[in-house]
XYZ file of C-alpha atoms in Angstrom:
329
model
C -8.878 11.205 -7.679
C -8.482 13.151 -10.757
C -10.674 12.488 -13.748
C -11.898 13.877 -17.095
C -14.068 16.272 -14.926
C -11.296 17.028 -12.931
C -8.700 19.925 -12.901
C -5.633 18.053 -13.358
C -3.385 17.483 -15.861
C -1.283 14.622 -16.267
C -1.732 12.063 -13.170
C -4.900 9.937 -13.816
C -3.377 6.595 -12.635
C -2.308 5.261 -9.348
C 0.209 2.295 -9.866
C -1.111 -0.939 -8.642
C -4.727 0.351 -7.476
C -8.171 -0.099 -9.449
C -9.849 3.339 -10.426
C -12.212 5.011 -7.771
C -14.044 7.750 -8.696
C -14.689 10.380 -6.571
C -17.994 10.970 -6.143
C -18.265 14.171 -3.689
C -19.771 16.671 -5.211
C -21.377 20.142 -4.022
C -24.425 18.879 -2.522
C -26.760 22.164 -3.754
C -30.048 21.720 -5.703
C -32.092 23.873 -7.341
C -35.409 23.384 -7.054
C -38.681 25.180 -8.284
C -39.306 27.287 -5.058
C -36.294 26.746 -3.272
C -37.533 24.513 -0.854
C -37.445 20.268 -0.503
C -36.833 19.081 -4.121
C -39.515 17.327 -6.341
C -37.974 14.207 -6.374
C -34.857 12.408 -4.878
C -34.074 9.119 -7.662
C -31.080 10.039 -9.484
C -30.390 6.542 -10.994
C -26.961 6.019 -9.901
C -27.524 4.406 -6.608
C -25.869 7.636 -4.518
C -28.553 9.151 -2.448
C -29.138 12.843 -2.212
C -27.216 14.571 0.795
C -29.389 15.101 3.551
C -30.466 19.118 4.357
C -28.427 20.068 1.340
C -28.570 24.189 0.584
C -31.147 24.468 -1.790
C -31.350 27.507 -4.281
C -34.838 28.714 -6.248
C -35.563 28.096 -10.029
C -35.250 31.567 -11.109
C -34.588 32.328 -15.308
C -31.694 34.242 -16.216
C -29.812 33.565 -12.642
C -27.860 30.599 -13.183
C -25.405 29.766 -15.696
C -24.506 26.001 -16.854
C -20.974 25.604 -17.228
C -20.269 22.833 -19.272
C -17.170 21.513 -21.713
C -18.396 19.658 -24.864
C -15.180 17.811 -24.312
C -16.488 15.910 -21.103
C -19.228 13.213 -20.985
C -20.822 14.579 -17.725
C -20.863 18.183 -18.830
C -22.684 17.093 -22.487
C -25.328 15.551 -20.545
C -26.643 18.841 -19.209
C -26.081 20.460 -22.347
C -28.475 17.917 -24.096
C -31.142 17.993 -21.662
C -31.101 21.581 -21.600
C -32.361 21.528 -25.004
C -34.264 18.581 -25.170
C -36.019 20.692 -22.815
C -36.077 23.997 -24.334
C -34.234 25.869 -21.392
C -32.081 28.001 -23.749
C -33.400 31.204 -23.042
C -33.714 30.375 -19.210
C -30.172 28.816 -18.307
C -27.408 30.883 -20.519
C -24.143 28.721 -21.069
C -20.985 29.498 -20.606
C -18.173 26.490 -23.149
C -14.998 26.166 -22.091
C -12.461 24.716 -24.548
C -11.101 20.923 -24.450
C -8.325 21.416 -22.455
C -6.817 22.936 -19.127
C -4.038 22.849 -16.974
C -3.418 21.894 -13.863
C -5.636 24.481 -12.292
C -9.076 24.848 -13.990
C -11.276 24.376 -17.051
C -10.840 28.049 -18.933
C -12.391 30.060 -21.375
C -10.106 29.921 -24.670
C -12.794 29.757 -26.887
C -13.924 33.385 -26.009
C -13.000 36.466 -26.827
C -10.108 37.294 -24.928
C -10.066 33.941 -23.047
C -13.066 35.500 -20.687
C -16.518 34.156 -20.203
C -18.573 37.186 -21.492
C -21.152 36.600 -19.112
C -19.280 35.682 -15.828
C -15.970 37.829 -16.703
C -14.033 34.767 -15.628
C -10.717 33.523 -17.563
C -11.416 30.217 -15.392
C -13.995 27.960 -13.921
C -12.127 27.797 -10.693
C -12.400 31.382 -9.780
C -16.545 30.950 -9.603
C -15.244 27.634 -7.058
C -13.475 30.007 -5.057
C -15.470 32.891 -5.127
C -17.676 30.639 -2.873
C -15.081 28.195 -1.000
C -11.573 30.325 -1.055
C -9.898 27.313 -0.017
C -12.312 24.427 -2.279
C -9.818 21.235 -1.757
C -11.476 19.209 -4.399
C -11.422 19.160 -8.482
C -13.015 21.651 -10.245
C -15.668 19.943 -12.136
C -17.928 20.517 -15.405
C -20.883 20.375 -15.749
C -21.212 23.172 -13.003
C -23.867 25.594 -12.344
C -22.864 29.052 -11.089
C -24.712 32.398 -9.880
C -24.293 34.869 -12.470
C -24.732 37.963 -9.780
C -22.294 36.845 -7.373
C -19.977 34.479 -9.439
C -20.410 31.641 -7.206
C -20.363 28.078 -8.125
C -23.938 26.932 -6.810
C -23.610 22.704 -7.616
C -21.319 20.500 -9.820
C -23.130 17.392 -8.694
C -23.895 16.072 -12.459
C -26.130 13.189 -11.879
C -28.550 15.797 -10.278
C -28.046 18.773 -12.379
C -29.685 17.267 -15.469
C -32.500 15.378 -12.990
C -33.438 18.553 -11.488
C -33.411 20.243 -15.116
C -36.543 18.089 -15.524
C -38.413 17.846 -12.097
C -37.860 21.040 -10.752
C -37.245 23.676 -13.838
C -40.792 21.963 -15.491
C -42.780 25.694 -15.500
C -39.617 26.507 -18.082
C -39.760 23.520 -20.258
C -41.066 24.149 -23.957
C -44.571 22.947 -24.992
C -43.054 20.203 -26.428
C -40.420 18.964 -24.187
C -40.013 14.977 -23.860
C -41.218 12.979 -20.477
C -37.313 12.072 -19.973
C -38.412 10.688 -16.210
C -41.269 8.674 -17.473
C -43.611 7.257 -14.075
C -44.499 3.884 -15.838
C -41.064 2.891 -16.285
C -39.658 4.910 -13.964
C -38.459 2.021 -11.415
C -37.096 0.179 -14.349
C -35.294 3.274 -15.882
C -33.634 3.760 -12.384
C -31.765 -0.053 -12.385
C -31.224 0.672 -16.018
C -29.051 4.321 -15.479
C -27.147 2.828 -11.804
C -26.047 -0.056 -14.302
C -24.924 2.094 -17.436
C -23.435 4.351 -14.913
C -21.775 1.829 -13.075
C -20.586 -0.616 -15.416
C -20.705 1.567 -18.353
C -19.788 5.235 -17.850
C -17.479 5.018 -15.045
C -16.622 1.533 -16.487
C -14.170 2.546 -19.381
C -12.539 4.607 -16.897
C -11.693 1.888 -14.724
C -10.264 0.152 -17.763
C -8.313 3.736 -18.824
C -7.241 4.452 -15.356
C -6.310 0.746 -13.855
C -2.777 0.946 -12.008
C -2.505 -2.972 -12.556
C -3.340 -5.515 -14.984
C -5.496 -7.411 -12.828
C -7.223 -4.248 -12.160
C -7.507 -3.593 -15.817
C -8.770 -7.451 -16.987
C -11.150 -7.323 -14.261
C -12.996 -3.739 -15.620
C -12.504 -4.772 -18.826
C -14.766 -8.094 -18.636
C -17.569 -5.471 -16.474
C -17.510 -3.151 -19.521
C -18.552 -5.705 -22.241
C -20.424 -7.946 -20.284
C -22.604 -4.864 -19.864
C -21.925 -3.594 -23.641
C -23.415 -6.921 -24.697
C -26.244 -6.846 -22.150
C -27.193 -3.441 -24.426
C -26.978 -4.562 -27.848
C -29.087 -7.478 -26.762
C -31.476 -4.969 -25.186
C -31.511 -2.427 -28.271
C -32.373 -5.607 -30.391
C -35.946 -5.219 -30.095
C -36.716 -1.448 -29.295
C -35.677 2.083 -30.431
C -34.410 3.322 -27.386
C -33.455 2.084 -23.711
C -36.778 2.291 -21.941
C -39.193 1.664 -25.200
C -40.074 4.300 -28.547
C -39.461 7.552 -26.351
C -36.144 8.973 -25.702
C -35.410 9.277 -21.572
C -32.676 9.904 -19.166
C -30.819 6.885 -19.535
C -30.393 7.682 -23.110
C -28.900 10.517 -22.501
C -26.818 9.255 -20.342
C -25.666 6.598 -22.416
C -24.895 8.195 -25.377
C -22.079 10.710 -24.613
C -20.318 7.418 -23.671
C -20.921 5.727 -27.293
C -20.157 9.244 -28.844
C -16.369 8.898 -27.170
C -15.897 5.023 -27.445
C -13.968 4.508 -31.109
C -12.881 7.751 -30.941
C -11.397 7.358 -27.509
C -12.032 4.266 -25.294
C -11.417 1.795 -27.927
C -7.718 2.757 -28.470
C -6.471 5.441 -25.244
C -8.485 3.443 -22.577
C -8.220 0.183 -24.141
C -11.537 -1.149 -24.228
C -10.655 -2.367 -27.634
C -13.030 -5.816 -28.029
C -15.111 -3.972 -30.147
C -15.804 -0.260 -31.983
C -19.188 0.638 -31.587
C -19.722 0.486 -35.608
C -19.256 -3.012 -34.805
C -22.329 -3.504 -32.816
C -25.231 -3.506 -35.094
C -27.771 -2.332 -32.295
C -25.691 -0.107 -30.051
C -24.373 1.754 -33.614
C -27.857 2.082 -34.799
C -29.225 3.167 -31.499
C -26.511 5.841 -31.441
C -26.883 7.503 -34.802
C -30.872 7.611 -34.132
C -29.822 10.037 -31.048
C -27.057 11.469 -32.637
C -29.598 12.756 -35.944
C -31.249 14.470 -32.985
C -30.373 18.100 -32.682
C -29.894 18.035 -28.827
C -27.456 15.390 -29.591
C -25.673 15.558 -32.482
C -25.530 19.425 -32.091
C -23.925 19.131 -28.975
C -20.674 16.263 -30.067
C -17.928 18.057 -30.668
C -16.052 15.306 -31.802
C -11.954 17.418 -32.445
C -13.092 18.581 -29.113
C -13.260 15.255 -27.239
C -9.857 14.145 -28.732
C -8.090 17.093 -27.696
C -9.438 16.359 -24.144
C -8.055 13.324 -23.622
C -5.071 12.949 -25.994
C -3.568 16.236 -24.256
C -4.401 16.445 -21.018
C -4.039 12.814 -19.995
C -0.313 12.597 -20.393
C 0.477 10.107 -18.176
C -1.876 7.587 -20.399
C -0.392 9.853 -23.639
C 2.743 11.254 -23.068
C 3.510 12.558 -26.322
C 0.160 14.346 -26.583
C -0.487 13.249 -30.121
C -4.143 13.400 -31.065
C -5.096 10.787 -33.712
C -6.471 11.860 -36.833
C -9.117 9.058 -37.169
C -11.483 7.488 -37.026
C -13.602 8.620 -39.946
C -16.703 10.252 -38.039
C -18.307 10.770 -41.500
C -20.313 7.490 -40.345
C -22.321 8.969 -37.719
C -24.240 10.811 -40.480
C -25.495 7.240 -42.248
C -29.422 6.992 -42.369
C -30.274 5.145 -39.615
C -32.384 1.535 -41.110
């Protein structure tokens, strides 16, 4: 099932069915000596595959490919700084669109990755798997020797980024896996994810109206859960920034300017949510954050390439996202 993470342009609904995201992913990890990883609690209720190939922490080998255009990819790009990996894991941006092939590199030079040599992510895919039958995915983390795509499982990329890369992390690098809320944090992320994350795509991507009404009343049942939550606390899990922030807030970053109007979730705009909009601008003042919302970018994703939701391709000029700079009271 094609999605924003996914390679294909155009077809994102099946008439009459409720969305189903594919969840298969290349099973890889990297861990800190290339043996059993550190920890196995992703917070999203999928369990790590068993035996998976695991590949050693090693700086300067891999290369995180990730579009500022998709939610999944942004994630690793924030929590590669929050952690101060940028001089361990290079990155390699490709631009906000793609056809019905790959993600590609139109905002080098030349359309080329200037580290891989690649005009698209797909070639690193098949470099390993010649005949890979599934999407080609961002975020995705690839072997800069041999060109090969190593794992584009997001939901461990960014957990394994903390547990197993830790020897790299800067002095000052938050506890984003925190142990005394850590069972907590876990039913907090499976229910952002669920409801959440993957929730305004099942209102985007519904092939009926009954599918549609059903992920609709999911999405702000949750939303509401969440502004109640954020009523009495900075952040998700307390006064410290964690996972589940981060993993919450490249949805908010994309809901008025996206969700609202092209996937219909239009109850409410965020700015219309006193907690949610002040929990949002508190991240979004944060470097890691802000510095990686690229908000043209995440129009151009999925005004153009979703044509069967937006035929004409039209990208709208608002809203204003001026706001997201307001001091946060």
């Amino acid at each position: 099932m094609a999605d924003d993470a996914h390679a294909t342009t155009g077809s994102y609904v099946k008439a009459g069915s409720a969305f189903d995201r594919d969840m298969n992913y290349i099973p890889d990890r990297i861990t800190r000596d290339g043996g059993a990883p550190a920890d196995d609690r992703a917070g999203t209720g999928k369990p790590p595959v068993a035996d998976a190939p695991t590949w050693p922490v090693e700086p300067g080998r891999y290369r995180l490919v990730a579009a500022k255009a998709c939610p999944w990819a942004t994630r690793a790009l924030i929590v590669r700084d929050l952690l101060g990996l940028q001089d361990v894991i290079s990155v390699g941006l490709p631009g906000p669109t793609h056809d019905a092939r790959s993600w590609t590199f139109d905002l080098d030079p030349g359309g080329v990755d200037p580290v891989l040599g690649i005009e698209r992510l797909q070639q690193a895919y098949f470099a390993r798997y010649p005949d890979y039958p599934r999407g080609i995915t961002v975020p995705a983390m690839v072997e800069v020797a041999s060109g090969q795509v190593v794992t584009n499982d997001f939901p461990w990329i960014t957990h394994d980024l903390f547990f197993e890369w830790r020897e790299h992390h800067s002095p000052d690098a938050p506890d984003l896996w925190p142990a005394a809320v850590r069972d907590e944090m876990e039913d907090v992320m499976e229910r952002v994810f669920t409801e959440v994350n993957n929730g305004v795509y099942r209102c985007g991507f519904a092939g009926s109206q009954e599918a549609y009404d059903a992920a609709y009343d999911r999405l702000w049942s949750t939303m509401d859960w969440l502004e109640h939550r954020l009523s009495d606390r900075r952040y998700l899990m307390g006064d410290a920034i964690t996972e589940a922030d981060v993993r919450l807030f490249t949805t908010l970053a994309r809901f008025d300017a996206v969700y609202h109007g092209h996937f219909k979730c239009n109850r409410n705009q965020l700015t219309e949510m006193p907690h949610l909009w002040r929990y949002a601008r508190d991240l979004y003042a944060h470097p890691a954050f802000g510095g990686n919302t690229d908000f043209e970018q995440i129009k151009q994703h999925y005004y153009v390439v979703q044509t069967d939701i937006n035929p004409t391709q039209i990208v709208p000029k608002g809203p204003d996202t001026s706001v997201w700079l307001e001091p946060v009271t």
